[in-house]
Amino acid sequence: MLAHGLFWIACIMLTSHIVLRVCGQGSNRLKLTVLSEDRLQMKWKETEGNTNGYKVRVKPMAGDSEQEVMLKTKTAKATVGGLSPTKEYTLQIYILNGSQEALFVKRRFVIEELKNFSQVRSHRRNPTSAPEKAETFLGTTAAEYILESEVFSPLTSETLIRKDELDKKRPNAAIPKGGVENEPPAEPTMKLASPTTMRITPLPSQMDFEMDYLAPEKTTRESLRRASNFQCDSSATTDIVLLVDGSWSIGRNNFMLIREFLAALVAPFNVAGDKIRVGLSQYSSDPRTEWDLKTYTTRDEVLGALRSLQYKGGNTFTGLALTHVLERNLKPEAGARSEAPKLIILLTDGKSQDDAGPSAQTLKNMGIEIFAVGVKNADEAELRQVASEPLELTVYNVLDFPLLSSLVGRLTRVLCARIKEKNKEENTGDPVETAPGNGGAHLSPSNLVVKEVTARSMHLIWKPPLTPPKKYRVVYYPSRGGIPKEVVLDGSASSAQLFNLTSHTEYLVSVFPIYENAVGDGLRGITSTLPLSAPHSLRASEISHNSIKLTWQPADGATQYLVLCSSAPNGANDHTKEAKVIKTEVLLGGLSPSTEYSLAVYAMYGEDASDPASIQETTLALSPPPRLSFSDVSHGSVRVNWEATLRAVKAHRVTYMSSRGSNTGE
C-alpha cells in the first residue's frame, strides 16, 4: 500500500509539472481554423532560437489509400487543402534545424467533427462551469480551435492519456451530436486532469501528450462507406461535357490519377441515351474531342473509355478549349439535346496561356453551368472567373493529384443536386436558357474568303447569316502552336482586317457569330502570311585582296539592311563581321587576302528580318612585283628594278643573300 501510494504521489507530481509546462507555454499552442469543407489552416507560436523553418505533415489514418501531404514553411502557419471532411488525419509539425528535425506538435483531427464541436470542458471535475473562451469571427464561415496540448519537450518519456478512459471521463454535454446554429464555437483547451489511468512508456528522445478529443472512429468509417457507395437516384436528362487539361505539366503518371478521378466522378450517375449523356474533350495547345455526347449510351462504356484515355501533351489554352466545347461538343450533331440542361466540368493544373474569361462568360450566358476543378499549380482566381455561381459549389482546388480523390464524395453529391434542380426547373415551366437551334444557315455565316494577304496582315470577308448576330468573335493563331488572339466585331460587320501577324506563318482562322443566348457554327479557314520582302540582285564588285563591295536592289518597306560577312581562314574559328546600312550598297574592308567569304544581306523591318540574299566571293591573293631586272652591277653593288603594280602599294621590302649564305641584308 505504501509503495502504491508513493507511485500515485509521483504521478501527481509529474502531472502537475506537465500541466504547468503545457499551459504555461502559451507560445506552444496550436490553432486550427476550418476555412472550408476541405481546407484547414494551422498556426502555432514560433519557437525560440535558430531554426530553418518547419515541416508540416498531414496523413490519413493507417490503412487509408489516400496519400499524405507534406510541405515546408518558414513561418509558423500553413494551409492544407483537398482534405476529406469525414476522414481522420494525423497532423505533425516538425522543427527543422540544419539536417535535423524534431517533432514539435502532433494532433489527430476530423474536419467535420471540428466544425461540430461547440464546447469542450477544460476539467472533468467541473461539468457545469462555463466553457473556455471561444475564438471565432462572426460573419465568416471559418471555425477556429485553440489547442494547448500535444507539445513536445526534450524529456525522455511519453505520457499518454488513453482515448477510452478520456471518453469515460468526458461530460456528455461537451460533445454535441450536431453543430450548434447561431452560437460561436467554443475554444477546446485541453489540459491534463488528475493522474487517473496514466501509463508511463519509455521513449528515447521526446514526450508525447496525445489527447484524443475526436468522435469514435466508427462514425468516420461509416461516412466514408456512404460516400463510396453513393448513387445519384435521378433519372433526369442532362448533357455533361468533361473538359480535361492534357498539357505537358501534368505528366503521364498524374494523368492516370486524373482518369481514376473522372471514373469515380461518373460512376454514381445513370448514364443512358435518354438520361445522362457524357462527352469528353482533352485540350492543350489545341483541343481534341475524345468522344461526343452521343457516342456511349451506358455507364460501363463511358468508364471503359476513361480507362483507355490517352495522354495528349502540349501547352494550356483553356479559352480555346471552352470555345471548342461551345462550337463542337454542344451541337445537335454531337448528341447535345436542346431540352437537356448542360454542365461542363473543367479540370486543369495550371494557368491558361490565353484568356479563358470571354469563352466562359459566353457559355454561362447561355445557361450552361461550369464546374472548375484545379490541381497543383492551378490559378484559383482564374478558376473562379471561369466557374458559374455559386462559387462555393462550383470551384474546387487541391494541392496535388493524389488529393483529387478526396473531392469525389462532395462533388458527386453537388452534381447530383444540381442535375435534380435543373430538371425541376425544366418541368415547372421555368427553363434554363439554352442555345436555340444550335447551328443552321439562319445562325451561321458562310463563304469565308481571305484577301490582301501580306507578310503582316490579311483581310477576311464572309457572308452574314440570315439572322444578324449581336457580335462576331474572330479567333486566329498559328497552326504550329501559339497564343490565340481574337477580334470582337459588331454584328453588322462582314469583314475583318488582321494586323501584326508573323510573316511566313500558317494561321488557323475562325469566325463565330454570337447571339444573346446562342453561338452559331463557326467559319474556319487556313491561310499563310507571305514572307517579308527580301533584297534581290545581290552583286559583288571591286574585289581586292582586303575588300569587297556589295550592291543589291531594295526591298519594299525595309527600314535598313543587315550585312553579314563570315569566313574561316586557315581552318581557324569562324570570323563574322556585321554591318547595318540604310543604302543598298556597302564596302566591306579589313578582309584577309585569298580568303573565301559568305556574304548575306537581310532586309530589316523593325526587329524582324527577311530571308537573306546571299553569295560567296574570294578576295584576291597578294601577287609579286612583275618583271624583276638588274643593272649597274659592280664588284660591291647591284641595282634591282621591277614594274609598279596597278594598286597602291605602301612600301616594298627587298632582301638579299649570297649563294654561300655569307652575305645577307634587307
XYZ file of C-alpha atoms in Angstrom:
666
model
C 0.000 0.000 0.000
C 2.833 2.379 0.879
C 4.572 1.678 -2.429
C 1.282 2.072 -4.269
C 0.683 5.424 -2.589
C 4.191 6.635 -3.392
C 3.629 5.690 -7.040
C 0.490 7.815 -7.263
C 2.198 10.734 -5.497
C 4.963 10.589 -8.080
C 2.416 10.511 -10.864
C 0.584 13.528 -9.393
C 3.848 15.487 -9.191
C 4.773 14.587 -12.773
C 1.287 15.505 -13.966
C 1.415 18.868 -12.200
C 4.750 19.584 -13.854
C 3.356 18.658 -17.269
C 0.209 20.762 -16.888
C 2.220 23.786 -15.784
C 4.669 23.274 -18.617
C 1.983 22.930 -21.276
C -0.456 25.559 -20.074
C 2.222 27.982 -19.040
C 3.740 27.987 -22.504
C 1.160 29.893 -24.477
C 3.810 30.198 -27.145
C 3.384 26.499 -27.948
C -0.345 26.427 -28.532
C -1.751 25.193 -31.853
C -4.665 26.961 -33.541
C -6.696 25.139 -36.202
C -9.017 27.134 -38.473
C -11.518 25.317 -40.683
C -11.600 27.543 -43.774
C -13.995 25.394 -45.789
C -15.182 21.817 -46.018
C -11.792 20.649 -47.331
C -9.311 23.338 -46.222
C -7.646 23.640 -42.832
C -5.352 26.400 -41.621
C -2.958 25.804 -38.765
C -0.977 28.353 -36.761
C 1.452 27.959 -33.886
C 3.786 30.210 -31.938
C 7.295 30.363 -33.336
C 9.931 28.578 -31.307
C 12.807 30.394 -29.652
C 16.328 30.049 -31.005
C 17.655 29.489 -34.502
C 15.591 27.244 -36.768
C 15.436 26.660 -40.519
C 11.650 26.515 -40.517
C 9.022 23.861 -40.053
C 7.821 20.733 -41.784
C 4.065 20.082 -41.751
C 2.857 16.539 -42.317
C -0.817 15.640 -42.726
C -1.511 11.971 -43.292
C -4.672 9.853 -43.193
C -5.066 7.100 -40.665
C -3.378 3.754 -41.270
C -4.981 1.614 -43.940
C -6.368 4.531 -45.944
C -5.369 4.680 -49.604
C -5.214 8.498 -49.689
C -1.665 9.828 -49.918
C -0.252 12.083 -47.243
C 0.508 15.798 -47.690
C 3.899 17.188 -46.695
C 5.086 20.778 -47.011
C 7.770 23.048 -45.573
C 7.316 26.623 -44.382
C 9.489 29.355 -42.935
C 6.624 30.840 -40.935
C 4.590 29.370 -38.091
C 1.482 28.768 -40.172
C 0.308 26.662 -43.085
C -2.863 25.872 -45.037
C -3.707 22.435 -46.409
C -6.469 21.867 -48.951
C -8.045 18.895 -50.630
C -8.856 17.144 -47.368
C -11.903 14.967 -46.903
C -14.271 16.411 -44.282
C -15.091 12.940 -42.920
C -11.627 11.381 -42.827
C -9.440 11.267 -39.764
C -5.943 12.702 -40.212
C -2.813 12.981 -38.119
C -1.134 16.399 -38.091
C 2.566 16.535 -37.177
C 4.690 19.683 -37.097
C 8.473 19.323 -37.004
C 11.111 21.939 -36.176
C 13.900 21.967 -38.781
C 17.435 22.737 -37.638
C 20.070 22.052 -40.266
C 19.771 18.422 -41.288
C 17.964 17.556 -38.048
C 14.241 17.679 -37.394
C 12.362 17.368 -34.099
C 8.663 16.700 -33.558
C 7.110 19.850 -32.101
C 3.390 19.106 -32.006
C 1.082 16.262 -33.022
C -2.694 16.186 -33.342
C -5.409 13.978 -34.806
C -8.433 15.680 -36.344
C -11.555 15.261 -38.481
C -12.703 18.468 -40.185
C -16.407 17.620 -39.918
C -16.138 16.973 -36.183
C -14.000 20.037 -35.597
C -16.863 22.052 -37.057
C -19.446 20.228 -34.914
C -17.600 20.806 -31.641
C -19.240 23.739 -29.847
C -17.813 23.329 -26.386
C -15.379 21.108 -24.531
C -14.914 21.177 -20.753
C -11.471 22.069 -19.519
C -11.755 19.981 -16.367
C -13.736 16.800 -15.733
C -14.468 17.806 -12.117
C -16.364 20.970 -13.105
C -19.004 19.846 -15.641
C -21.248 22.831 -15.010
C -18.611 25.510 -15.386
C -18.655 27.901 -18.299
C -16.749 26.818 -21.348
C -13.372 28.239 -22.192
C -13.230 31.485 -24.163
C -14.444 30.960 -27.714
C -12.346 32.355 -30.545
C -14.391 32.868 -33.686
C -15.057 35.562 -36.227
C -18.718 36.326 -36.823
C -19.709 36.877 -40.411
C -17.279 34.267 -41.760
C -17.580 30.551 -42.329
C -14.286 29.706 -40.661
C -14.314 27.889 -37.340
C -11.225 28.196 -35.142
C -9.996 25.987 -32.322
C -7.170 26.688 -29.887
C -5.332 23.528 -28.846
C -2.841 23.774 -25.991
C -1.832 20.117 -25.800
C 0.401 17.777 -27.739
C 3.503 19.889 -27.026
C 6.815 18.045 -27.197
C 9.726 18.747 -24.899
C 13.143 17.107 -24.553
C 12.073 14.761 -21.709
C 12.779 11.059 -22.182
C 9.368 9.602 -21.546
C 5.932 9.746 -23.122
C 2.775 10.485 -21.163
C -0.278 9.127 -22.960
C -3.871 9.777 -21.987
C -5.814 6.741 -23.180
C -8.696 7.507 -25.513
C -11.127 5.092 -23.911
C -10.525 6.493 -20.429
C -10.805 10.066 -21.696
C -14.163 9.256 -23.308
C -15.459 7.877 -19.984
C -14.452 10.990 -18.080
C -15.658 13.489 -20.698
C -19.048 15.057 -19.812
C -21.765 14.032 -22.212
C -22.855 17.593 -22.764
C -19.425 18.546 -24.006
C -19.789 16.727 -27.329
C -22.992 17.607 -29.122
C -24.065 15.317 -31.930
C -24.613 18.097 -34.394
C -23.438 21.647 -34.965
C -24.979 24.462 -32.893
C -26.505 27.151 -35.072
C -26.142 30.847 -34.251
C -23.698 30.030 -31.481
C -19.945 30.655 -31.764
C -17.813 27.540 -31.381
C -16.022 27.213 -28.080
C -12.282 27.030 -27.767
C -11.404 23.470 -26.740
C -8.423 23.898 -24.439
C -7.068 20.507 -23.447
C -5.341 20.169 -20.058
C -4.319 17.092 -18.076
C -6.584 16.325 -15.142
C -5.948 14.151 -12.117
C -3.494 11.290 -12.558
C -6.029 8.507 -13.022
C -5.451 5.974 -15.788
C -1.963 7.085 -16.721
C 0.814 4.867 -18.011
C 4.451 5.784 -18.417
C 6.075 4.447 -21.593
C 9.827 4.881 -22.182
C 10.751 6.907 -25.267
C 14.342 7.635 -26.249
C 14.042 11.321 -27.170
C 10.738 13.087 -26.578
C 7.454 13.223 -24.649
C 4.088 12.983 -26.421
C 0.888 14.434 -24.954
C -1.732 12.753 -27.157
C -5.285 13.657 -26.163
C -7.902 12.258 -28.491
C -10.942 14.527 -28.307
C -12.426 13.327 -31.614
C -15.571 11.265 -32.071
C -15.277 7.475 -32.371
C -13.585 6.121 -35.476
C -16.713 4.176 -36.323
C -18.521 7.357 -37.365
C -15.747 8.316 -39.792
C -15.686 4.898 -41.444
C -19.448 4.885 -41.837
C -19.299 8.298 -43.525
C -16.586 7.109 -45.902
C -18.551 3.996 -46.745
C -21.622 6.087 -47.502
C -19.534 8.368 -49.771
C -18.016 5.477 -51.733
C -21.414 3.801 -52.189
C -23.241 6.973 -53.187
C -25.535 6.684 -56.203
C -27.417 9.591 -57.757
C -31.001 8.329 -57.927
C -32.084 10.886 -60.533
C -33.282 9.731 -63.952
C -33.164 13.285 -65.287
C -31.817 14.231 -68.719
C -28.531 16.141 -68.622
C -25.624 16.634 -71.049
C -22.261 16.617 -69.245
C -19.011 17.515 -71.033
C -15.729 16.694 -69.271
C -13.027 19.151 -70.373
C -9.645 17.763 -69.344
C -6.285 19.537 -69.391
C -3.736 17.245 -71.076
C -0.734 19.622 -71.058
C 2.882 18.562 -70.514
C 2.929 19.893 -66.935
C 0.634 17.070 -65.805
C 2.803 14.094 -66.742
C 1.748 10.557 -67.613
C 1.664 9.211 -64.042
C -0.571 12.043 -62.840
C -2.785 11.644 -65.889
C -3.571 8.134 -64.639
C -4.831 9.716 -61.407
C -6.981 12.086 -63.466
C -8.553 9.114 -65.264
C -9.316 7.471 -61.910
C -10.841 10.705 -60.589
C -13.068 11.113 -63.642
C -14.178 7.479 -63.442
C -15.129 7.915 -59.773
C -16.981 11.097 -60.718
C -19.047 9.401 -63.436
C -19.739 6.143 -61.585
C -22.676 7.345 -59.403
C -24.762 8.607 -62.342
C -27.343 6.920 -64.535
C -25.738 7.175 -67.989
C -28.132 6.354 -70.829
C -29.172 7.737 -74.175
C -32.383 9.189 -72.744
C -30.942 10.244 -69.376
C -27.428 11.499 -68.635
C -25.001 11.738 -71.539
C -21.262 12.202 -71.008
C -18.799 13.549 -73.577
C -15.102 14.357 -73.153
C -12.612 16.700 -74.805
C -8.923 16.864 -73.950
C -7.018 20.060 -74.590
C -3.533 21.521 -74.601
C -2.285 23.703 -77.462
C -5.321 22.606 -79.459
C -8.491 20.883 -78.176
C -9.476 17.388 -79.270
C -12.846 15.676 -78.898
C -12.203 12.218 -77.430
C -15.869 11.211 -77.715
C -19.162 13.003 -78.268
C -22.246 13.060 -76.072
C -23.942 10.549 -78.362
C -21.000 8.107 -78.542
C -21.729 6.000 -75.437
C -25.135 5.062 -74.029
C -24.164 3.173 -70.842
C -22.082 3.959 -67.788
C -19.812 0.945 -68.380
C -18.989 2.196 -71.868
C -18.003 5.620 -70.527
C -15.896 4.069 -67.748
C -14.163 1.846 -70.309
C -13.395 4.876 -72.493
C -11.944 6.704 -69.480
C -9.665 3.774 -68.703
C -8.241 3.877 -72.233
C -7.976 7.677 -72.484
C -4.570 8.593 -73.923
C -2.431 11.455 -72.635
C -2.134 14.296 -75.166
C 0.620 16.713 -74.095
C 1.144 20.350 -75.118
C 0.517 23.825 -73.702
C -2.511 25.103 -71.751
C -5.101 27.086 -73.732
C -8.272 26.884 -71.651
C -10.100 29.667 -73.504
C -9.644 27.909 -76.828
C -10.835 24.654 -75.249
C -14.032 26.260 -73.918
C -14.689 27.641 -77.386
C -14.208 24.114 -78.758
C -16.842 22.779 -76.351
C -19.200 25.538 -77.397
C -18.872 25.048 -81.143
C -18.281 21.291 -81.314
C -19.390 19.333 -78.245
C -22.672 21.138 -77.566
C -24.095 20.850 -81.079
C -27.020 18.593 -82.033
C -24.805 16.597 -84.405
C -22.550 15.757 -81.423
C -25.527 14.498 -79.375
C -26.480 17.637 -77.442
C -30.205 17.851 -76.681
C -31.914 21.212 -76.778
C -34.204 20.258 -73.872
C -31.426 18.903 -71.630
C -29.579 21.053 -69.072
C -25.864 21.246 -69.784
C -22.899 21.006 -67.406
C -19.180 21.416 -68.130
C -16.637 20.005 -65.682
C -13.242 21.622 -66.314
C -10.115 20.046 -64.821
C -6.792 21.900 -65.147
C -3.420 22.041 -63.398
C -2.158 25.482 -64.436
C -2.895 28.997 -65.575
C -4.211 29.304 -69.102
C -1.944 30.838 -71.726
C -4.943 32.569 -73.265
C -7.870 34.487 -71.775
C -10.499 31.964 -70.712
C -12.923 34.604 -69.404
C -14.793 35.582 -72.609
C -15.425 31.986 -73.696
C -16.588 31.005 -70.219
C -18.886 34.004 -69.998
C -20.495 33.168 -73.346
C -21.238 29.651 -72.091
C -22.650 30.920 -68.827
C -24.810 33.468 -70.631
C -26.367 30.533 -72.488
C -27.302 28.895 -69.178
C -24.530 26.302 -69.325
C -23.145 25.627 -65.852
C -19.362 25.317 -65.446
C -17.620 23.492 -62.596
C -13.882 24.259 -62.298
C -11.522 21.762 -60.633
C -7.926 22.901 -60.116
C -4.955 20.845 -59.029
C -1.401 21.700 -58.029
C -0.438 24.889 -59.921
C -3.937 25.919 -60.970
C -4.731 29.642 -60.739
C -7.617 29.911 -58.271
C -8.552 33.395 -59.477
C -8.932 32.000 -62.987
C -10.977 29.056 -61.703
C -13.358 31.469 -60.006
C -13.566 33.587 -63.158
C -14.480 30.589 -65.301
C -16.887 28.819 -62.926
C -20.602 29.515 -62.520
C -22.226 30.904 -59.393
C -22.406 29.975 -56.557
C -18.609 29.573 -56.457
C -18.647 27.681 -53.154
C -20.332 24.823 -55.043
C -18.553 25.047 -58.401
C -14.871 25.775 -57.597
C -12.526 23.096 -56.216
C -8.757 23.215 -55.820
C -6.331 20.675 -54.333
C -2.588 20.760 -53.718
C -1.638 17.672 -55.704
C -3.035 14.975 -57.976
C -3.410 12.220 -55.339
C -5.787 14.545 -53.468
C -8.280 14.617 -56.344
C -9.920 11.508 -54.908
C -10.876 13.486 -51.791
C -13.175 15.671 -53.898
C -15.278 12.828 -55.291
C -17.703 12.467 -52.386
C -18.737 16.107 -52.222
C -18.558 16.877 -55.935
C -20.756 13.938 -56.958
C -23.400 14.979 -54.435
C -23.292 18.600 -55.609
C -23.577 17.491 -59.242
C -26.476 15.209 -58.393
C -28.288 18.025 -56.594
C -27.706 20.453 -59.474
C -28.991 17.925 -62.022
C -32.178 17.457 -59.994
C -32.635 21.216 -59.562
C -32.119 21.974 -63.239
C -34.567 19.300 -64.340
C -37.078 20.511 -61.780
C -36.803 23.984 -63.323
C -37.443 22.448 -66.749
C -40.505 20.554 -65.518
C -42.037 23.513 -63.674
C -42.000 25.706 -66.760
C -39.052 27.873 -65.738
C -36.416 26.554 -68.125
C -32.766 27.461 -68.110
C -31.724 29.388 -71.213
C -30.191 27.106 -73.812
C -28.950 27.602 -77.334
C -31.965 27.936 -79.625
C -31.408 25.973 -82.723
C -27.623 25.429 -82.342
C -26.484 25.925 -85.896
C -28.217 26.144 -89.230
C -27.985 28.666 -92.058
C -30.053 31.228 -90.188
C -27.460 31.432 -87.374
C -24.137 30.848 -89.149
C -22.113 32.911 -91.638
C -20.791 31.344 -94.823
C -18.292 31.759 -97.694
C -15.178 32.816 -95.801
C -12.706 34.456 -98.185
C -9.175 35.617 -97.357
C -7.843 38.535 -99.414
C -4.998 41.036 -99.429
C -2.598 38.727 -97.649
C 0.770 40.301 -96.808
C 3.608 39.340 -94.533
C 1.922 41.110 -91.599
C -1.797 41.258 -92.340
C -4.784 39.699 -94.052
C -8.354 40.700 -94.867
C -11.268 38.335 -94.053
C -14.664 38.572 -95.757
C -17.752 36.413 -95.101
C -21.430 36.259 -95.951
C -23.571 37.135 -92.887
C -26.217 34.687 -91.594
C -29.916 35.267 -92.193
C -30.376 36.191 -88.530
C -27.929 39.011 -87.680
C -25.822 38.199 -84.603
C -25.158 40.506 -81.702
C -21.422 40.383 -82.419
C -18.678 38.310 -84.029
C -15.598 36.740 -82.437
C -12.713 36.264 -84.874
C -10.113 33.905 -83.375
C -6.748 33.313 -85.072
C -3.487 31.607 -84.102
C -0.503 29.858 -85.767
C -1.265 26.257 -86.728
C 2.012 25.057 -85.190
C 1.062 26.448 -81.802
C 0.975 29.887 -80.302
C -1.174 32.181 -78.221
C -4.640 32.593 -79.780
C -5.741 36.171 -80.404
C -9.197 37.439 -81.098
C -11.058 40.407 -82.512
C -14.617 41.246 -81.409
C -16.752 42.968 -84.025
C -20.249 44.376 -84.170
C -22.904 42.052 -85.544
C -23.359 44.261 -88.609
C -19.793 43.603 -89.801
C -18.994 41.188 -92.613
C -15.222 41.574 -92.816
C -12.197 41.923 -90.556
C -8.626 43.105 -91.032
C -5.994 41.204 -89.034
C -2.736 43.035 -88.322
C 0.605 42.383 -86.598
C 0.820 38.815 -87.837
C 4.024 36.800 -88.070
C 5.476 36.558 -91.549
C 5.697 33.294 -93.455
C 3.362 31.553 -90.963
C 0.299 29.355 -91.423
C -2.716 30.611 -89.456
C -5.969 28.946 -88.383
C -8.803 31.465 -88.560
C -12.345 31.075 -87.114
C -15.325 33.433 -87.236
C -18.071 32.861 -84.614
C -21.451 34.642 -84.602
C -22.507 35.425 -81.025
C -26.213 35.764 -80.239
C -27.875 36.695 -76.965
C -28.222 33.082 -75.841
C -26.526 31.084 -78.574
C -23.435 30.753 -80.694
C -23.763 29.824 -84.362
C -21.474 27.453 -86.209
C -18.072 28.966 -86.795
C -16.449 29.511 -90.168
C -12.908 28.188 -90.386
C -10.061 28.730 -92.763
C -6.321 28.110 -93.094
C -4.031 30.614 -94.795
C -0.384 31.618 -94.672
C 1.141 35.052 -94.473
C 3.741 35.994 -97.041
C 7.447 36.082 -96.266
C 8.971 39.511 -95.700
C 10.282 41.048 -98.907
C 13.987 40.251 -99.242
C 16.764 42.123 -101.091
C 17.428 40.805 -104.571
C 20.055 41.051 -107.342
C 22.925 40.951 -104.853
C 26.306 41.504 -106.612
C 29.973 41.820 -105.588
C 32.326 44.277 -107.301
C 35.682 45.999 -106.786
C 37.169 42.898 -105.192
C 40.715 43.320 -103.834
C 42.964 41.363 -101.516
C 41.327 43.024 -98.469
C 37.924 44.420 -99.525
C 34.687 43.614 -101.382
C 31.946 45.999 -102.471
C 28.313 44.741 -102.401
C 25.272 46.208 -104.153
C 21.620 45.000 -104.295
C 18.111 46.023 -105.265
C 15.939 47.414 -102.424
C 13.128 45.567 -100.572
C 9.792 47.353 -100.269
C 9.154 48.677 -96.795
C 12.563 47.790 -95.321
C 13.845 50.241 -92.731
C 17.501 49.164 -93.070
C 19.699 46.258 -94.150
C 21.824 43.864 -92.151
C 25.011 42.649 -93.889
C 26.891 39.616 -92.577
C 30.362 38.624 -93.822
C 31.828 35.371 -92.464
C 34.817 33.134 -93.181
C 37.076 30.549 -91.596
C 40.615 31.435 -92.769
C 43.285 28.747 -92.481
C 40.928 26.449 -90.552
C 40.609 28.933 -87.691
C 37.402 29.783 -85.889
C 34.686 31.457 -87.887
C 35.077 35.221 -88.167
C 31.862 37.139 -88.816
C 31.605 40.838 -89.474
C 28.303 42.679 -89.286
C 27.173 45.982 -90.703
C 23.824 47.800 -90.713
C 23.231 50.239 -93.563
C 20.357 52.236 -94.968
C 21.622 52.432 -98.552
C 21.663 49.484 -100.938
C 25.478 49.199 -101.114
C 28.354 48.650 -98.733
C 32.166 48.368 -98.944
C 33.481 45.630 -96.675
C 37.118 46.296 -95.734
C 39.729 44.751 -93.491
C 39.411 41.333 -95.129
C 42.131 38.720 -95.455
C 43.806 38.023 -98.831
C 42.954 34.895 -100.784
C 40.003 34.046 -98.472
C 36.513 32.859 -99.374
C 33.717 34.813 -97.707
C 29.992 34.066 -97.299
C 28.074 37.299 -97.781
C 24.402 37.726 -96.764
C 22.104 40.736 -96.831
C 18.833 40.840 -94.812
C 16.070 43.398 -95.157
C 15.066 44.625 -91.697
C 11.503 45.581 -90.754
C 11.885 46.906 -87.260
C 13.165 43.930 -85.257
C 12.112 41.378 -87.875
C 14.382 40.233 -90.679
C 13.550 38.858 -94.103
C 15.080 35.815 -95.684
C 18.625 36.662 -96.840
C 20.053 37.235 -100.259
C 23.479 35.588 -100.242
C 26.592 34.972 -102.403
C 30.160 33.729 -101.886
C 33.278 35.599 -103.038
C 37.052 35.213 -102.566
C 39.458 38.067 -102.001
C 42.494 38.387 -104.282
C 45.889 36.978 -103.424
C 48.886 39.288 -102.971
C 50.922 38.958 -106.249
C 54.729 39.644 -106.513
C 56.081 42.660 -108.451
C 56.405 41.759 -112.149
C 59.487 41.937 -114.409
C 62.361 41.878 -111.913
C 65.705 43.010 -113.535
C 69.249 44.050 -112.509
C 71.533 46.866 -113.713
C 74.635 48.786 -112.686
C 76.376 45.653 -111.457
C 79.789 46.234 -109.835
C 82.088 44.301 -107.518
C 80.169 45.592 -104.460
C 76.664 46.635 -105.611
C 73.740 45.978 -107.947
C 70.603 47.906 -108.916
C 67.294 45.948 -108.739
C 64.406 47.067 -110.994
C 60.656 45.964 -111.190
C 57.431 47.240 -112.616
C 54.999 49.026 -110.364
C 51.666 47.223 -109.561
C 48.353 48.694 -110.581
C 47.123 49.025 -106.998
C 48.581 51.391 -104.456
C 51.474 49.832 -102.568
C 52.524 51.380 -99.269
C 56.111 50.021 -99.334
C 58.418 47.386 -100.811
C 60.719 45.060 -98.926
C 63.920 43.833 -100.615
C 66.036 41.056 -99.084
C 69.276 39.565 -100.428
C 71.651 36.752 -99.552
C 74.774 35.332 -101.259
C 74.675 31.842 -102.665
C 77.027 30.713 -99.921
C 74.923 32.373 -97.278
C 77.769 34.558 -96.043
C 76.332 37.924 -97.049
C 72.688 38.821 -96.162
C 70.728 42.025 -95.782
C 67.464 43.892 -96.482
